[in-house]
PDB file of C-alpha atoms in Angstrom:
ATOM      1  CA  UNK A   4     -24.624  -0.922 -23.578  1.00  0.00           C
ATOM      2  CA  UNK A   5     -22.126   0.166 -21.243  1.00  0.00           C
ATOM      3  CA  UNK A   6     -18.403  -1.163 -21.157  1.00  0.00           C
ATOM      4  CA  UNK A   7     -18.392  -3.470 -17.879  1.00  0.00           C
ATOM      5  CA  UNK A   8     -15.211  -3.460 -16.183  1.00  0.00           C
ATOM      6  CA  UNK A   9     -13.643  -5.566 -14.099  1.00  0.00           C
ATOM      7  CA  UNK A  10     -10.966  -4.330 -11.207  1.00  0.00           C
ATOM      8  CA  UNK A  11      -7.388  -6.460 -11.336  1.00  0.00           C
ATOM      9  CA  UNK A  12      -5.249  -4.565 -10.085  1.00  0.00           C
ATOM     10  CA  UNK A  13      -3.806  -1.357  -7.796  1.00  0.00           C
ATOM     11  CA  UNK A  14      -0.489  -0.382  -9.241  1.00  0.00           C
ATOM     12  CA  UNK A  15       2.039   2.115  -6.593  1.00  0.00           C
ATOM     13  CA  UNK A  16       4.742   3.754  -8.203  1.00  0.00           C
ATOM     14  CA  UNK A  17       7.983   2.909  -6.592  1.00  0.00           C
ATOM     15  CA  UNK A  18      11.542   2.882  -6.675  1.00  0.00           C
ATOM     16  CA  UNK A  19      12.048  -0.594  -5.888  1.00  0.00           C
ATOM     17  CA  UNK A  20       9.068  -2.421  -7.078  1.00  0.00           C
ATOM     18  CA  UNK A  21      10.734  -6.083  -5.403  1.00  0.00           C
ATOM     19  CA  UNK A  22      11.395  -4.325  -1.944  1.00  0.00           C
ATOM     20  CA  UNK A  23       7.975  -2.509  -2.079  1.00  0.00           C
ATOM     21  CA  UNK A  24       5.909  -6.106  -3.214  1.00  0.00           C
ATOM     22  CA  UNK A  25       7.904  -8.037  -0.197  1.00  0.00           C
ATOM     23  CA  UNK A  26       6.911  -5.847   2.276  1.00  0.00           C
ATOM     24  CA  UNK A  27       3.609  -6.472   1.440  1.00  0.00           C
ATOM     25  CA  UNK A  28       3.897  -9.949   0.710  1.00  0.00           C
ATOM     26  CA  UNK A  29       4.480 -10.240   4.883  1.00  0.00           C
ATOM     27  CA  UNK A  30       1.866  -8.022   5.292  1.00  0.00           C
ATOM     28  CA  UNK A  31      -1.054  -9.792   3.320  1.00  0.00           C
ATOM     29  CA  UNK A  32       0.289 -13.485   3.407  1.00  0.00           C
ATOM     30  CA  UNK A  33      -0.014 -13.190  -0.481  1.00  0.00           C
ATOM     31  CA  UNK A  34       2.630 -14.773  -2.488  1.00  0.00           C
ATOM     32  CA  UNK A  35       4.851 -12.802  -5.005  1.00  0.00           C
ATOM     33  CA  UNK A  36       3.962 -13.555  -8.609  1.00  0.00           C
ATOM     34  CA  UNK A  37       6.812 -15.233 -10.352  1.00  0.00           C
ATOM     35  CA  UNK A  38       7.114 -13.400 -13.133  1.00  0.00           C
ATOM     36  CA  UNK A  39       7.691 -10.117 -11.364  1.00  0.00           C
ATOM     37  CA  UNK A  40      10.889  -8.204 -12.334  1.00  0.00           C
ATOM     38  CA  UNK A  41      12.867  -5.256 -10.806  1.00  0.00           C
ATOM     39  CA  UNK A  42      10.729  -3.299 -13.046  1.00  0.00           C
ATOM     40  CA  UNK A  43       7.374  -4.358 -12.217  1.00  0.00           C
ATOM     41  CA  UNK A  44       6.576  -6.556  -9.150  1.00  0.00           C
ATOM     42  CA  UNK A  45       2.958  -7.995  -8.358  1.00  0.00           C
ATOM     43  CA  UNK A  46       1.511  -9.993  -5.682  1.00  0.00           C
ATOM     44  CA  UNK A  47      -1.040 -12.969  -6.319  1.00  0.00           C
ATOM     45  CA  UNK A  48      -4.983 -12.193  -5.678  1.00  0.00           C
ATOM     46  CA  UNK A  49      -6.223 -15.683  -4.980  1.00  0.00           C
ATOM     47  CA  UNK A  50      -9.536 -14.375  -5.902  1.00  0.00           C
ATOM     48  CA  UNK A  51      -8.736 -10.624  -5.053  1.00  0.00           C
ATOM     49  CA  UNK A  52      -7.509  -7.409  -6.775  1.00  0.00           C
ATOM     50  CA  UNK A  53      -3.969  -7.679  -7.184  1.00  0.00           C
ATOM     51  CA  UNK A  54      -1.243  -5.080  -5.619  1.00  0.00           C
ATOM     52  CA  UNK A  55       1.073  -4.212  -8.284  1.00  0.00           C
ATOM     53  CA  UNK A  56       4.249  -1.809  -7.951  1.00  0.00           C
ATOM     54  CA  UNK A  57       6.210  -0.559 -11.004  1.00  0.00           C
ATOM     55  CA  UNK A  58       9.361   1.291 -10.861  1.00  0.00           C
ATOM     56  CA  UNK A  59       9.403   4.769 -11.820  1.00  0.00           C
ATOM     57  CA  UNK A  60      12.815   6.523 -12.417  1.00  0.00           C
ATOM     58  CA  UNK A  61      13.780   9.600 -10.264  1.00  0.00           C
ATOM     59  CA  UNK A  62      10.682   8.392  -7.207  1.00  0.00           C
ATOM     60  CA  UNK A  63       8.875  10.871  -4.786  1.00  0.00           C
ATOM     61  CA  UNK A  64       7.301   9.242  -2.187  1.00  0.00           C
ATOM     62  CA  UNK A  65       3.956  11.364  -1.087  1.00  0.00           C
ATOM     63  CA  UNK A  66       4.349  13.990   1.580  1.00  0.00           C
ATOM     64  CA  UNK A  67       1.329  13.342   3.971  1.00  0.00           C
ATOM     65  CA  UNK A  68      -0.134  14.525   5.629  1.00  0.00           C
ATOM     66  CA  UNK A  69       1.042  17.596   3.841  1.00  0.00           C
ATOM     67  CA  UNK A  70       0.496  17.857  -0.145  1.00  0.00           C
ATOM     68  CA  UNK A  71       3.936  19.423  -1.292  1.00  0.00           C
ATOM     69  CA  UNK A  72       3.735  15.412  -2.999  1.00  0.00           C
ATOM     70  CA  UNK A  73       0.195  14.283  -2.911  1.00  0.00           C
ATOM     71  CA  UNK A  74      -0.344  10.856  -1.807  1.00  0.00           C
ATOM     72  CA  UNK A  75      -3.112  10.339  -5.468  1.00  0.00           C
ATOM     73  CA  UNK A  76      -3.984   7.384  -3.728  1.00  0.00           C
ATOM     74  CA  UNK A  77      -4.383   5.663  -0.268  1.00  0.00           C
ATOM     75  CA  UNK A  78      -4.935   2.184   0.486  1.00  0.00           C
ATOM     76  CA  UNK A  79      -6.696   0.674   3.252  1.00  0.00           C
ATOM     77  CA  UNK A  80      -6.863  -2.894   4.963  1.00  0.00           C
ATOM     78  CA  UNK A  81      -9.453  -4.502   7.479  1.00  0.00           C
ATOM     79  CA  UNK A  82      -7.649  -5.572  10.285  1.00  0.00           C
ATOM     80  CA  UNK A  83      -8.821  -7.616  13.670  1.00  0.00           C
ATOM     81  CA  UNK A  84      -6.723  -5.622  16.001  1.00  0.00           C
ATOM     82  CA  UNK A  85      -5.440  -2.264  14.956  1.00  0.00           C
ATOM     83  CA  UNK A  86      -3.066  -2.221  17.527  1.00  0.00           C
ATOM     84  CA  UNK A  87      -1.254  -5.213  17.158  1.00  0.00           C
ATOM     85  CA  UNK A  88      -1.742  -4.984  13.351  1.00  0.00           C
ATOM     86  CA  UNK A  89       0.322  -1.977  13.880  1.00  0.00           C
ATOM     87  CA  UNK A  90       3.146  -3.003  15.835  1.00  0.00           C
ATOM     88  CA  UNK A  91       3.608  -5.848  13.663  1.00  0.00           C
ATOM     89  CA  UNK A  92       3.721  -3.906  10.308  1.00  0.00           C
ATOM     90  CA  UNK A  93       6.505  -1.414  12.115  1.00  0.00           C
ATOM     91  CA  UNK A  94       8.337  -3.984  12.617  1.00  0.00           C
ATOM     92  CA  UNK A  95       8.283  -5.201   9.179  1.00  0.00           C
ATOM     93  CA  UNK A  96       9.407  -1.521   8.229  1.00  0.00           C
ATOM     94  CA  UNK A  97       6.122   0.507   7.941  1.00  0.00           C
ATOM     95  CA  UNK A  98       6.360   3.630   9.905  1.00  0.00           C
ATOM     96  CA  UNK A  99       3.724   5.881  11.488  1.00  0.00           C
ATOM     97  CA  UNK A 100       3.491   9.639  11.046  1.00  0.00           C
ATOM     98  CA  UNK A 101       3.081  11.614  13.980  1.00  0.00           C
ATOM     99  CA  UNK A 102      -0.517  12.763  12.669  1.00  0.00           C
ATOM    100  CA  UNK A 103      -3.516  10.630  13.835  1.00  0.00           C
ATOM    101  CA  UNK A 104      -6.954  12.269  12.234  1.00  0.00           C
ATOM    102  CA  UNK A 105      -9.232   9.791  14.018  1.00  0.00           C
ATOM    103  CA  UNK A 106      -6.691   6.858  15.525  1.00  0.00           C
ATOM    104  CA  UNK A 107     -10.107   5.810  16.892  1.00  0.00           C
ATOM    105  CA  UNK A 108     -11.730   4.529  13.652  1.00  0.00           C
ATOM    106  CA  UNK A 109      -8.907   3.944  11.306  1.00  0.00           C
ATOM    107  CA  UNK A 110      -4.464   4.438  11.912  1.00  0.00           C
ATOM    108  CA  UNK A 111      -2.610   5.858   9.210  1.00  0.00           C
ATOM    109  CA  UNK A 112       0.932   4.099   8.047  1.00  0.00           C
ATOM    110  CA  UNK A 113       3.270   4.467   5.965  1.00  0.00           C
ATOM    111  CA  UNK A 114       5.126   1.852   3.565  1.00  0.00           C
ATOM    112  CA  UNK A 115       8.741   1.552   3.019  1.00  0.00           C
ATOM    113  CA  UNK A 116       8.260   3.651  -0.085  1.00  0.00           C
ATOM    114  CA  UNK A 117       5.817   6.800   1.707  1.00  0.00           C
ATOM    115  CA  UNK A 118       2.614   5.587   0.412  1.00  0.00           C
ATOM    116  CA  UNK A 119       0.033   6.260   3.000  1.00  0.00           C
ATOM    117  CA  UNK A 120      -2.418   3.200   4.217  1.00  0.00           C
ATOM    118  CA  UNK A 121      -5.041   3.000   6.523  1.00  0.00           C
ATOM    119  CA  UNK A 122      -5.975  -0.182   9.048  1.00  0.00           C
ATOM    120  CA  UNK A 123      -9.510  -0.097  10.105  1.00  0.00           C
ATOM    121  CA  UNK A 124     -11.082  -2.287  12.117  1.00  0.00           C
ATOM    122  CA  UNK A 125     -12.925  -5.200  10.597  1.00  0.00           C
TER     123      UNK A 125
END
């Protein structure tokens, strides 16, 4: 019989694992878990996967679109209005790279750290 696995979490690398889990505390509405440290931050599921971000000494954030530092992983989030999704997570210190693929179906950000994410509409 095979193992059966369940998903908990997505961990980013980071160098500021409290920094990185607040800005995506505003942008999910999901709480910070209390026992995250400065080493290892993680933000409450309800009945979700968790987003976890542990700090990693000497940090690269990912180069995209480029690969010089490959992003290794992307996330994306279902959003209502892409547009106004946007402006609102700029302002909470995302920034957008000047390279759109397909702005049409999906709009690529970046976090405070350089991970790349992806709203889509849903």
């Amino acid at each position: 019989m095979p193992v059966r696995m369940r998903p908990t979490a997505v961990t980013l690398d980071c160098a500021d694992p409290l920094e990185l889990a607040a800005f995506y505390s505003r942008a999910t509405g999901l709480p910070l878990d209390p026992r995250s440290t400065a080493d290892f931050a993680a933000l409450e599921p309800g009945d979700g996967i968790a987003l976890a971000f542990q700090r990693v000494d000497g940090y690269r954030p990912p180069r995209w679109p480029g690969q010089e530092v490959p992003q290794q992983i992307h996330l994306d989030f279902a959003v209502g209005d892409p547009d106004a999704a946007q402006a609102e997570l700029l302002a909470l210190g995302a920034t957008a790279p000047a390279g759109q693929p397909n702005a049409e179906r999906w709009r690529v950000l970046l976090d405070p750290a350089g991970h790349p994410f992806c709203l889509v509409r849903g």
